RNA sequence: GGUGCCAUAGCUCAGUUGGUAGAGCACAGGACUGAAAAUCCUGGUGUCCCUGGUUCAAUUCCUGGUGGCACCA
């Protein structure tokens, strides 16, 4: 135990600022139990939690995004929960910058901070950065989007080949979002999109420990199904009704909202919508697991292993 | 009870002029640089209901069952 060292050497007190700072990432698929585990860890390490969830960050949604309960939020200080309005869309780069600023502030009083959530891209943006890109005129994007809808992807791909041959070779040309992104930046700036990308990972002034939670698939799906039922009982349909005026926003493509919008349109029954929410949540969980499995960067635990997780953190964060 | 139709993947169904089969969804895996709970790619997982018959060969044709649906009594 290294903790005793700190206390047994009073003549050379180590202040917080001497210690190496550590960010402990706690990731995992939706409904696996990250929130509860994170709170236990935060209580043990007497620290705070930065949420790494691209949807809990929005203010107007709570039931469908499964934000921590008021009781949970009262136990441990959480950051980046319900801080931005839906009309002010968030993105990974902004998240990176704001979290880094928050970390700098929190490290003045803590040696270890928890980053808890399931948004892989947001986590990686904090851990090794995401390139800064020039902002694009929304008008340009919608023009390109219209062209995509009317003429398909081929003309856009052809244009990309001319404007940015490097991206043409690298980008997934079947994925319209990737093509549109590369194209809109290239058009907007007059410089190829690829010139804005560096493949370098940014160095961070803190240590990063990555932990991911997983459980048996069947158990996970069971938890997902039950949570969807709980959301419906908690009034998800009413929450969605309130958000109808904002349904065009990207953030409203979230699982749980888009299915209920379809139901409100009369397109599908409520039962069908709820069934679709369960199915799409399962799919989402699988996709998250794919992200976290990548490159073996995570140390995996099951959500009940709090004691083992604490020991592992202590032995690696010294 | 009679007549007709149906029975193929976990589900809904297509198909095989007789040579053991394929779509969507589900499920599984992967990608991911300012929409990331988004978007995109890959993979069929099977006593073709059972039993006899015809045939070199039957999931396919025929007989008889069983189950379901519809109509008539």
CSV table of C-alpha atoms (C1' of nucleotides) in Angstrom, one decimal:
chain,number,residue,atom,x,y,z
A,1,UNK,CA,0.0,0.0,0.0
A,2,UNK,CA,1.5,3.2,-1.1
A,3,UNK,CA,-1.0,5.4,0.8
A,4,UNK,CA,0.9,5.0,4.1
A,5,UNK,CA,4.0,6.6,2.5
A,6,UNK,CA,2.1,9.8,2.2
A,7,UNK,CA,1.2,9.9,5.8
A,8,UNK,CA,4.5,8.5,7.2
A,9,UNK,CA,6.7,11.2,5.8
A,10,UNK,CA,5.2,14.4,7.4
A,11,UNK,CA,8.5,16.3,7.2
A,12,UNK,CA,8.3,16.3,3.4
A,13,UNK,CA,4.6,16.7,2.9
A,14,UNK,CA,3.6,16.0,-0.6
A,15,UNK,CA,1.1,18.5,-1.8
A,16,UNK,CA,-1.4,17.7,-4.5
A,17,UNK,CA,0.6,19.5,-7.1
A,18,UNK,CA,3.6,17.2,-6.6
A,19,UNK,CA,1.7,14.1,-7.4
A,20,UNK,CA,1.3,12.8,-10.8
A,21,UNK,CA,-2.2,13.4,-11.9
A,22,UNK,CA,-4.4,10.6,-13.1
A,23,UNK,CA,-7.6,10.4,-15.2
A,24,UNK,CA,-9.4,7.1,-14.7
A,25,UNK,CA,-11.7,6.4,-17.6
A,26,UNK,CA,-14.7,4.2,-16.8
A,27,UNK,CA,-16.3,3.1,-20.0
A,28,UNK,CA,-18.7,0.3,-21.0
A,29,UNK,CA,-21.9,-0.3,-22.9
A,30,UNK,CA,-25.2,1.4,-22.0
A,31,UNK,CA,-27.0,0.0,-19.0
A,32,UNK,CA,-24.0,-2.0,-17.8
A,33,UNK,CA,-23.8,-0.1,-14.5
A,34,UNK,CA,-21.2,2.6,-15.1
A,35,UNK,CA,-23.1,5.3,-13.1
A,36,UNK,CA,-23.3,3.3,-9.9
A,37,UNK,CA,-19.8,2.0,-10.2
A,38,UNK,CA,-18.4,5.4,-10.9
A,39,UNK,CA,-20.1,6.8,-7.8
A,40,UNK,CA,-18.6,4.1,-5.7
A,41,UNK,CA,-15.2,4.8,-7.1
A,42,UNK,CA,-15.6,8.6,-6.7
A,43,UNK,CA,-16.6,8.1,-3.1
A,44,UNK,CA,-13.6,5.9,-2.4
A,45,UNK,CA,-11.1,8.2,-4.0
A,46,UNK,CA,-12.9,11.3,-2.6
A,47,UNK,CA,-13.1,12.8,-6.1
A,48,UNK,CA,-15.5,14.0,-8.8
A,49,UNK,CA,-16.9,12.7,-12.0
A,50,UNK,CA,-16.7,14.1,-15.5
A,51,UNK,CA,-19.4,12.6,-17.6
A,52,UNK,CA,-18.3,11.3,-21.0
A,53,UNK,CA,-21.7,11.0,-22.6
A,54,UNK,CA,-22.6,12.8,-25.7
A,55,UNK,CA,-26.3,12.9,-24.9
A,56,UNK,CA,-26.5,13.4,-21.2
A,57,UNK,CA,-24.7,16.7,-21.9
A,58,UNK,CA,-28.0,18.2,-23.1
A,59,UNK,CA,-30.2,20.1,-20.8
A,60,UNK,CA,-33.7,19.3,-22.0
A,61,UNK,CA,-33.4,15.5,-21.9
A,62,UNK,CA,-33.1,13.3,-18.9
A,63,UNK,CA,-35.4,10.2,-18.9
A,64,UNK,CA,-34.4,9.0,-22.3
A,65,UNK,CA,-30.7,9.7,-21.9
A,66,UNK,CA,-30.6,8.0,-18.4
A,67,UNK,CA,-28.9,10.8,-16.6
A,68,UNK,CA,-28.0,9.9,-13.0
A,69,UNK,CA,-30.8,10.4,-10.5
A,70,UNK,CA,-30.9,13.5,-8.2
A,71,UNK,CA,-29.9,11.1,-5.4
A,72,UNK,CA,-26.9,9.9,-7.3
A,73,UNK,CA,-25.9,13.4,-8.4
A,74,UNK,CA,-26.1,14.5,-4.7
A,75,UNK,CA,-23.6,11.9,-3.7
A,76,UNK,CA,-20.8,12.9,-6.0
A,77,UNK,CA,-20.1,16.1,-7.9
A,78,UNK,CA,-20.7,15.5,-11.6
A,79,UNK,CA,-19.6,17.6,-14.5
A,80,UNK,CA,-20.9,17.8,-18.1
A,81,UNK,CA,-24.3,16.6,-17.2
A,82,UNK,CA,-27.2,18.6,-18.8
A,83,UNK,CA,-25.1,21.7,-19.4
A,84,UNK,CA,-25.8,22.6,-23.0
A,85,UNK,CA,-29.2,23.4,-24.7
A,86,UNK,CA,-30.2,21.1,-27.5
A,87,UNK,CA,-30.1,24.1,-29.8
A,88,UNK,CA,-26.4,24.5,-29.2
A,89,UNK,CA,-25.1,21.3,-30.7
A,90,UNK,CA,-22.0,19.8,-29.0
A,91,UNK,CA,-19.2,17.9,-30.7
A,92,UNK,CA,-16.1,16.0,-29.7
A,93,UNK,CA,-13.6,18.8,-30.2
A,94,UNK,CA,-15.5,21.2,-28.0
A,95,UNK,CA,-15.8,18.5,-25.5
A,96,UNK,CA,-12.1,17.9,-25.5
A,97,UNK,CA,-11.3,21.6,-24.9
A,98,UNK,CA,-13.9,22.1,-22.2
A,99,UNK,CA,-12.9,18.9,-20.4
A,100,UNK,CA,-9.2,19.7,-20.5
A,101,UNK,CA,-10.0,23.1,-18.9
A,102,UNK,CA,-12.1,21.5,-16.2
A,103,UNK,CA,-9.4,18.9,-15.5
A,104,UNK,CA,-6.8,21.6,-15.0
A,105,UNK,CA,-9.1,23.2,-12.5
A,106,UNK,CA,-10.0,20.0,-10.7
A,107,UNK,CA,-6.4,18.8,-10.5
A,108,UNK,CA,-5.6,21.7,-8.2
A,109,UNK,CA,-7.5,19.9,-5.5
A,110,UNK,CA,-7.5,16.3,-6.7
A,111,UNK,CA,-4.9,13.8,-7.9
A,112,UNK,CA,-7.4,11.5,-9.5
A,113,UNK,CA,-10.4,12.3,-11.6
A,114,UNK,CA,-13.0,9.9,-13.0
A,115,UNK,CA,-14.1,10.2,-16.6
A,116,UNK,CA,-17.3,8.1,-16.8
A,117,UNK,CA,-19.3,7.4,-19.9
A,118,UNK,CA,-20.0,5.4,-23.0
A,119,UNK,CA,-19.1,7.8,-25.8
A,120,UNK,CA,-15.9,6.4,-27.2
A,121,UNK,CA,-15.1,9.3,-29.5
A,122,UNK,CA,-15.5,11.8,-26.7
A,123,UNK,CA,-13.3,9.7,-24.4
A,124,UNK,CA,-10.6,9.5,-27.0
A,125,UNK,CA,-10.8,13.2,-27.7
A,126,UNK,CA,-9.9,13.8,-24.1
A,127,UNK,CA,-7.2,11.0,-24.0
A,128,UNK,CA,-5.3,11.9,-27.1
A,129,UNK,CA,-7.0,14.8,-28.8
A,130,UNK,CA,-9.0,15.4,-32.0
A,131,UNK,CA,-7.8,17.8,-34.7
A,132,UNK,CA,-9.3,21.2,-34.8
A,133,UNK,CA,-11.2,21.9,-38.0
A,134,UNK,CA,-12.5,25.2,-39.4
A,135,UNK,CA,-16.2,25.7,-38.9
A,136,UNK,CA,-18.3,25.3,-41.9
A,137,UNK,CA,-21.2,27.5,-43.1
A,138,UNK,CA,-24.4,25.7,-42.3
A,139,UNK,CA,-25.7,26.8,-45.7
A,140,UNK,CA,-23.0,24.9,-47.5
A,141,UNK,CA,-23.7,21.8,-45.5
A,142,UNK,CA,-27.4,21.9,-46.3
A,143,UNK,CA,-26.7,22.5,-50.0
A,144,UNK,CA,-24.5,19.4,-50.1
A,145,UNK,CA,-27.0,17.4,-48.1
A,146,UNK,CA,-29.7,18.3,-50.6
A,147,UNK,CA,-27.5,17.3,-53.5
A,148,UNK,CA,-26.8,14.0,-51.7
A,149,UNK,CA,-30.5,13.4,-51.2
A,150,UNK,CA,-31.4,14.3,-54.8
A,151,UNK,CA,-28.5,12.8,-56.8
A,152,UNK,CA,-27.0,10.3,-54.4
A,153,UNK,CA,-23.4,10.0,-53.2
A,154,UNK,CA,-21.6,9.5,-56.6
A,155,UNK,CA,-21.4,13.2,-57.6
A,156,UNK,CA,-20.1,14.2,-54.2
A,157,UNK,CA,-17.5,11.4,-54.3
A,158,UNK,CA,-16.4,12.6,-57.7
A,159,UNK,CA,-16.0,16.1,-56.5
A,160,UNK,CA,-14.0,14.9,-53.5
A,161,UNK,CA,-11.6,13.1,-55.8
A,162,UNK,CA,-10.8,16.4,-57.4
A,163,UNK,CA,-10.6,18.6,-54.4
A,164,UNK,CA,-8.9,16.2,-52.0
A,165,UNK,CA,-7.4,13.1,-53.5
A,166,UNK,CA,-5.8,12.1,-50.2
A,167,UNK,CA,-9.2,12.0,-48.4
A,168,UNK,CA,-10.6,10.2,-51.4
A,169,UNK,CA,-8.2,7.4,-50.8
A,170,UNK,CA,-8.7,7.4,-47.0
A,171,UNK,CA,-12.3,8.1,-46.4
A,172,UNK,CA,-15.1,5.5,-46.4
A,173,UNK,CA,-16.7,6.5,-49.7
A,174,UNK,CA,-19.9,4.6,-48.9
A,175,UNK,CA,-20.5,6.7,-45.8
A,176,UNK,CA,-22.1,9.9,-46.8
A,177,UNK,CA,-21.3,11.6,-43.5
A,178,UNK,CA,-17.6,11.1,-44.0
A,179,UNK,CA,-17.7,12.2,-47.6
A,180,UNK,CA,-19.8,15.3,-46.7
A,181,UNK,CA,-17.4,16.2,-43.9
A,182,UNK,CA,-14.3,16.0,-46.1
A,183,UNK,CA,-16.0,17.8,-48.9
A,184,UNK,CA,-17.5,20.7,-47.0
A,185,UNK,CA,-14.2,21.5,-45.3
A,186,UNK,CA,-12.4,21.4,-48.6
A,187,UNK,CA,-14.9,23.6,-50.3
A,188,UNK,CA,-15.2,26.1,-47.4
A,189,UNK,CA,-11.5,26.6,-46.9
A,190,UNK,CA,-10.2,26.0,-50.4
A,191,UNK,CA,-7.7,23.6,-48.9
A,192,UNK,CA,-8.0,19.8,-48.8
A,193,UNK,CA,-9.7,18.4,-45.7
A,194,UNK,CA,-6.8,16.0,-45.3
A,195,UNK,CA,-4.4,18.9,-44.6
A,196,UNK,CA,-6.2,19.7,-41.4
A,197,UNK,CA,-5.7,16.2,-40.0
A,198,UNK,CA,-2.6,15.2,-38.2
A,199,UNK,CA,-2.3,11.6,-37.2
A,200,UNK,CA,-0.3,12.6,-34.1
A,201,UNK,CA,-1.7,11.8,-30.7
A,202,UNK,CA,-1.6,14.8,-28.4
A,203,UNK,CA,0.5,14.3,-25.2
A,204,UNK,CA,-1.4,14.9,-22.0
A,205,UNK,CA,0.1,16.2,-18.7
A,206,UNK,CA,-1.7,13.4,-16.8
A,207,UNK,CA,-1.7,9.7,-16.6
A,208,UNK,CA,-4.6,7.8,-18.1
A,209,UNK,CA,-6.0,4.5,-16.8
A,210,UNK,CA,-8.7,3.0,-18.9
A,211,UNK,CA,-11.2,0.6,-17.4
A,212,UNK,CA,-14.2,-0.8,-19.2
A,213,UNK,CA,-17.2,-2.7,-17.7
A,214,UNK,CA,-19.0,-5.6,-19.4
A,215,UNK,CA,-21.3,-8.5,-18.4
A,216,UNK,CA,-22.7,-11.5,-20.0
A,217,UNK,CA,-24.6,-10.5,-23.1
A,218,UNK,CA,-27.9,-12.0,-22.0
A,219,UNK,CA,-27.7,-10.2,-18.7
A,220,UNK,CA,-26.9,-6.9,-20.4
A,221,UNK,CA,-29.9,-7.3,-22.8
A,222,UNK,CA,-32.1,-8.0,-19.8
A,223,UNK,CA,-30.9,-4.9,-18.1
A,224,UNK,CA,-31.5,-2.9,-21.2
A,225,UNK,CA,-35.1,-4.2,-21.6
A,226,UNK,CA,-35.9,-3.4,-18.0
A,227,UNK,CA,-34.4,0.0,-18.3
A,228,UNK,CA,-36.6,0.8,-21.3
A,229,UNK,CA,-39.6,-0.2,-19.3
A,230,UNK,CA,-38.5,2.0,-16.5
A,231,UNK,CA,-38.1,4.9,-18.8
A,232,UNK,CA,-41.6,4.5,-20.1
A,233,UNK,CA,-42.9,4.3,-16.6
A,234,UNK,CA,-41.0,7.4,-15.7
A,235,UNK,CA,-42.7,9.3,-18.4
A,236,UNK,CA,-40.5,9.1,-21.5
A,237,UNK,CA,-43.4,9.6,-23.8
A,238,UNK,CA,-44.3,13.0,-22.1
A,239,UNK,CA,-40.6,14.0,-22.3
A,240,UNK,CA,-40.7,13.3,-26.0
A,241,UNK,CA,-43.9,15.1,-26.6
A,242,UNK,CA,-42.4,18.2,-25.1
A,243,UNK,CA,-39.5,18.0,-27.5
A,244,UNK,CA,-41.5,17.7,-30.7
A,245,UNK,CA,-40.7,21.3,-31.7
A,246,UNK,CA,-37.0,20.4,-31.6
A,247,UNK,CA,-37.2,17.0,-33.3
A,248,UNK,CA,-35.3,18.2,-36.3
A,249,UNK,CA,-32.1,18.6,-34.3
A,250,UNK,CA,-29.4,16.0,-34.6
A,251,UNK,CA,-29.4,15.3,-30.9
A,252,UNK,CA,-33.0,14.2,-31.3
A,253,UNK,CA,-31.9,11.2,-33.4
A,254,UNK,CA,-31.2,9.6,-30.1
A,255,UNK,CA,-32.5,6.2,-29.4
A,256,UNK,CA,-35.8,6.5,-27.5
A,257,UNK,CA,-36.7,9.8,-29.0
A,258,UNK,CA,-36.7,9.0,-32.7
A,259,UNK,CA,-38.9,5.9,-32.2
A,260,UNK,CA,-41.4,7.7,-30.1
A,261,UNK,CA,-41.6,10.6,-32.7
A,262,UNK,CA,-42.5,8.0,-35.2
A,263,UNK,CA,-45.2,6.7,-32.9
A,264,UNK,CA,-46.5,10.3,-32.4
A,265,UNK,CA,-46.7,10.6,-36.2
A,266,UNK,CA,-49.0,7.6,-36.2
A,267,UNK,CA,-46.5,5.6,-38.2
A,268,UNK,CA,-46.1,2.8,-35.6
A,269,UNK,CA,-47.9,1.7,-32.5
A,270,UNK,CA,-46.6,2.4,-29.0
A,271,UNK,CA,-45.8,-1.2,-28.5
A,272,UNK,CA,-43.8,-1.3,-31.7
A,273,UNK,CA,-42.0,1.9,-30.8
A,274,UNK,CA,-41.0,0.5,-27.4
A,275,UNK,CA,-39.9,-2.7,-29.0
A,276,UNK,CA,-37.8,-0.8,-31.4
A,277,UNK,CA,-36.2,1.2,-28.6
A,278,UNK,CA,-35.1,-2.0,-26.9
A,279,UNK,CA,-33.7,-3.3,-30.2
A,280,UNK,CA,-31.9,-0.1,-31.1
A,281,UNK,CA,-30.5,0.2,-27.6
A,282,UNK,CA,-29.1,-3.4,-27.9
A,283,UNK,CA,-27.5,-2.4,-31.2
A,284,UNK,CA,-26.0,0.7,-29.6
A,285,UNK,CA,-24.5,-1.3,-26.8
A,286,UNK,CA,-22.9,-3.7,-29.3
A,287,UNK,CA,-21.4,-0.8,-31.2
A,288,UNK,CA,-20.0,0.7,-28.0
A,289,UNK,CA,-18.4,-2.6,-27.1
A,290,UNK,CA,-16.8,-2.7,-30.6
A,291,UNK,CA,-15.3,0.7,-29.9
A,292,UNK,CA,-13.9,-0.2,-26.5
A,293,UNK,CA,-12.5,-3.5,-27.6
A,294,UNK,CA,-10.4,-1.7,-30.3
A,295,UNK,CA,-6.6,-2.0,-29.8
A,296,UNK,CA,-6.9,-3.6,-26.4
A,297,UNK,CA,-6.7,-0.3,-24.6
A,298,UNK,CA,-9.0,-1.1,-21.7
A,299,UNK,CA,-8.7,-3.3,-18.7
A,300,UNK,CA,-12.0,-5.1,-18.4
A,301,UNK,CA,-14.0,-5.8,-15.2
A,302,UNK,CA,-17.5,-6.8,-14.4
A,303,UNK,CA,-19.6,-4.1,-12.7
A,304,UNK,CA,-19.7,-5.9,-9.4
A,305,UNK,CA,-15.9,-5.9,-9.0
A,306,UNK,CA,-15.6,-2.6,-7.3
A,307,UNK,CA,-13.0,-3.9,-4.9
A,308,UNK,CA,-10.8,-5.3,-7.6
A,309,UNK,CA,-11.2,-2.1,-9.6
A,310,UNK,CA,-10.0,0.0,-6.7
A,311,UNK,CA,-7.0,-2.3,-6.1
A,312,UNK,CA,-6.1,-2.1,-9.7
A,313,UNK,CA,-6.3,1.6,-9.8
A,314,UNK,CA,-4.3,2.0,-6.7
A,315,UNK,CA,-1.6,-0.3,-8.0
A,316,UNK,CA,-1.4,1.6,-11.3
A,317,UNK,CA,-1.9,5.2,-10.1
A,318,UNK,CA,0.9,5.4,-7.5
B,1,G,C1',-67.8,-33.2,-39.8
B,2,G,C1',-66.8,-31.4,-45.3
B,3,U,C1',-63.9,-28.4,-48.8
B,4,G,C1',-59.9,-25.3,-49.9
B,5,C,C1',-55.2,-23.1,-48.7
B,6,C,C1',-50.7,-23.2,-45.8
B,7,A,C1',-46.3,-25.6,-43.1
B,8,U,C1',-38.8,-23.5,-45.3
B,9,A,C1',-33.6,-19.6,-40.4
B,10,G,C1',-35.2,-17.0,-33.8
B,11,C,C1',-39.5,-13.9,-36.7
B,12,U,C1',-42.1,-12.5,-41.5
B,13,C,C1',-41.7,-14.8,-45.9
B,14,A,C1',-39.4,-16.0,-51.1
B,15,G,C1',-37.6,-20.2,-53.9
B,16,U,C1',-36.2,-24.9,-56.0
B,17,U,C1',-39.5,-26.9,-64.3
B,18,G,C1',-36.8,-32.9,-58.8
B,19,G,C1',-29.8,-32.2,-58.0
B,20,U,C1',-30.3,-30.6,-49.7
B,21,A,C1',-32.0,-23.2,-50.2
B,22,G,C1',-32.2,-17.0,-49.8
B,23,A,C1',-34.2,-11.9,-48.6
B,24,G,C1',-35.6,-8.4,-44.7
B,25,C,C1',-35.6,-8.1,-39.5
B,26,A,C1',-33.3,-10.3,-35.2
B,27,C,C1',-28.4,-11.9,-34.0
B,28,A,C1',-22.8,-11.7,-34.5
B,29,G,C1',-18.3,-9.0,-35.9
B,30,G,C1',-15.8,-4.6,-37.8
B,31,A,C1',-14.8,0.7,-39.2
B,32,C,C1',-14.9,5.5,-37.1
B,33,U,C1',-10.8,12.7,-36.7
B,34,G,C1',-16.3,18.9,-35.3
B,35,A,C1',-23.8,14.8,-36.3
B,36,A,C1',-20.7,9.5,-32.7
B,37,A,C1',-27.0,7.1,-28.9
B,38,A,C1',-24.8,9.6,-35.6
B,39,U,C1',-23.2,7.2,-40.1
B,40,C,C1',-21.2,3.0,-42.8
B,41,C,C1',-19.2,-2.2,-44.0
B,42,U,C1',-19.2,-7.7,-43.5
B,43,G,C1',-21.4,-12.5,-42.0
B,44,G,C1',-26.7,-17.5,-42.6
B,45,U,C1',-27.1,-19.3,-38.2
B,46,G,C1',-31.6,-24.6,-41.5
B,47,U,C1',-33.9,-32.5,-39.7
B,48,C,C1',-37.1,-27.1,-45.9
B,49,C,C1',-43.6,-30.5,-40.2
B,50,C,C1',-43.9,-36.2,-39.9
B,51,U,C1',-44.6,-41.0,-42.5
B,52,G,C1',-44.6,-44.0,-46.7
B,53,G,C1',-44.3,-44.1,-52.2
B,54,U,C1',-42.3,-42.8,-57.3
B,55,U,C1',-37.1,-41.7,-58.8
B,56,C,C1',-30.2,-42.6,-59.8
B,57,A,C1',-31.8,-38.4,-56.6
B,58,A,C1',-37.6,-35.6,-53.0
B,59,U,C1',-37.6,-29.7,-49.3
B,60,U,C1',-39.9,-29.8,-54.3
B,61,C,C1',-44.3,-34.8,-57.3
B,62,C,C1',-48.0,-38.5,-55.1
B,63,U,C1',-50.5,-41.2,-50.5
B,64,G,C1',-51.6,-40.9,-45.4
B,65,G,C1',-50.9,-38.2,-40.8
B,66,U,C1',-50.3,-33.8,-37.6
B,67,G,C1',-50.8,-28.6,-36.8
B,68,G,C1',-52.7,-23.7,-38.4
B,69,C,C1',-56.0,-20.5,-41.3
B,70,A,C1',-60.4,-19.6,-44.3
B,71,C,C1',-65.1,-20.9,-46.0
B,72,C,C1',-69.3,-24.4,-45.9
B,73,A,C1',-72.3,-27.3,-42.7
